[in-house]
Amino acid sequence: MPTASIAKSGNHDLWLQILKEVEPSVKRPHFLTWFQNTAILSVGKKSIVIGVPNIFAKDWLEHKINTDLLEAVQRVCPAVEELIFEVDSNLALPNDSRALNVNRHFAKNAKKVRKLAGRREVKLVEGVSSKCLNPKYTLKKFVVGPNNRLAHAACSAVAKAPGALYNPLFIYGGVGLGKTHLLQAIGNEILKNDSDQVVVYMTSERFTSEIVEAIGKRNSKAFKDRYRKVDCLIIDDIQFLANKDRTQEEFFHTFNELYDHNKQIIISSDRPPKELSGLQDRLVSRFEMGMIVDVSLPDYETRLAILHAKCREHEVLIHAEVLEFIAMNVHESVRELEGVLLQAIAQAQLEHSTPTVRSVAKIVKKLGRSKEVRGLIESAVETSGIEIKSAEDIIEVVSSHFRIASDDILGNSRKKHIILPRQISMYLIRTELKQAYEQIGESFGGKNHTTVMHAVEKIEDLLKTDKRLLGDINSIKKEMGL
Ligand code: ADP
Ligand code: MG
């Protein structure tokens, strides 16, 4: 039916023309939301019928911009006096050719950066989209140690001057050692310095599926053209391109195109280029043209520094010895290190306590990595709760929780890190064993009952506001099986 299709495309163009008129007077987010999938359904002598995909769009268009829209319509079709809005839910279907895709037609001069609920979405040249730049990955938050110093330095240099120094930048290393973090951090940094840069981050699997899609639609030229507009192309986990010849072919061309124009290319892999079997030699030799850096397993000090950094990031306070314990026992990857820490935090929050060496040891054991858990007596992991019968029992649990000697608790030291555990012990003996103040004073080397009273009151007072203390006391009680 040639007439119908002419009418259809005629309306389509007319609507596009009208929307170009109206666009400047509507805020961009509103414009993109409410005109998406709209269409002119019919044109009468004095009215036009505008189809909208849902009642909300109808409501907004009718009430918020009816006059502006009518004026815009009249600039194009002066005879029109009335706009009629009709809901047609078919317009929202992806294959309804009547509906106008404003996101496509009104993509802001090819590129635009916008923020989406914490995650930076980079809207790119028509058809290329890269979400996935997670703002939490920054160079600043990356803890540097001997295992990744060079990689970090190379990333910082590339972020400062993309395309100028190390091109391509190739980062390799085992699972969970920070490759994705570094890659995304460069992307974030480049955009921070210049939000007009077109940064594309994607995994090689995603790249493959885009190519497959393009081939399916027989428009691999369009695919190539789109990638020409990219300033920085980041491909994560390139090893997955192994044996995908057609994808490698396309990637090779994209690579050359970008490289020849001094556009930055950054690649990560689980192994060095030479060991990438299943990858064409010409690609491997391209990778070797630039800078190759590795990330390896962090040593104990770096692991500990990472744990401290993550605690700051999550705004939690955890005893140093607990972090030391994790650092000592989790050494396979930073992801695991972070995982144990997050589990410990979550569990402690659930139980209103703070993580202890004992509670963390259980989590580490579940990982099943090391047969023996270092820094802890095996039996201590298994026992859950000791029977508490006397003041001595409580003092013992408190002293081991704070990693101090019970003699210190019983002594007269005025050091802060001793006084608090002492007062906690008095408080627990009073509240759990219901002993008289005098009797408690006796257990503590004959201290005056007012000292004990004062200690108990102080802890009670602190508990009203001090979350950390509350956590400590809950953990101690848990250790005592209370
Ligand atoms: P990969 O891509 O190498 O498998 P990721 O980049 O996904 O590893 O890292 C796993 C987790 O460990 C991420 O949450 C990342 O932030 C964290 N991480 C890795 N290395 C570091 C580091 N040096 N400093 C801070 N966080 C790190
Ligand atoms: Mg990764």
Coordinates of C-alpha atoms in Angstrom, one line a residue, residues 15 33-41 49-62 69 84-92 96 98-100:
W15 CA 6.4 15.3 13.6
T33 CA 10.7 11.3 28.4
W34 CA 7.4 12.6 27.2
F35 CA 7.9 12.7 23.5
Q36 CA 9.5 9.3 23.3
N37 CA 7.5 6.9 21.1
T38 CA 5.0 9.6 20.1
A39 CA 3.6 10.0 16.6
I40 CA 1.2 12.0 14.5
L41 CA -1.7 9.6 13.9
V49 CA -4.1 13.8 16.3
I50 CA -1.0 13.0 18.3
G51 CA -0.6 9.5 19.5
V52 CA 1.1 8.9 22.8
P53 CA 2.2 5.5 24.3
N54 CA 0.6 6.0 27.7
I55 CA -1.8 8.1 29.8
F56 CA 1.0 9.8 31.6
A57 CA 2.5 11.3 28.5
K58 CA -1.0 12.3 27.4
D59 CA -1.5 14.1 30.7
W60 CA 1.8 15.9 30.6
L61 CA 1.5 17.0 27.0
E62 CA -2.1 18.2 27.4
L69 CA 3.3 22.7 21.4
I84 CA -6.0 16.0 20.0
F85 CA -4.1 13.4 22.1
E86 CA -4.8 9.8 21.9
V87 CA -3.3 7.0 23.9
D88 CA -2.1 4.1 21.7
S89 CA -0.1 1.6 23.7
N90 CA 1.2 -0.1 20.6
L91 CA 3.5 2.9 20.1
A92 CA 5.6 1.7 22.9
D96 CA 6.0 0.1 15.8
R98 CA 5.1 5.0 13.5
A99 CA 6.7 5.9 16.9
L100 CA 9.4 8.5 16.9

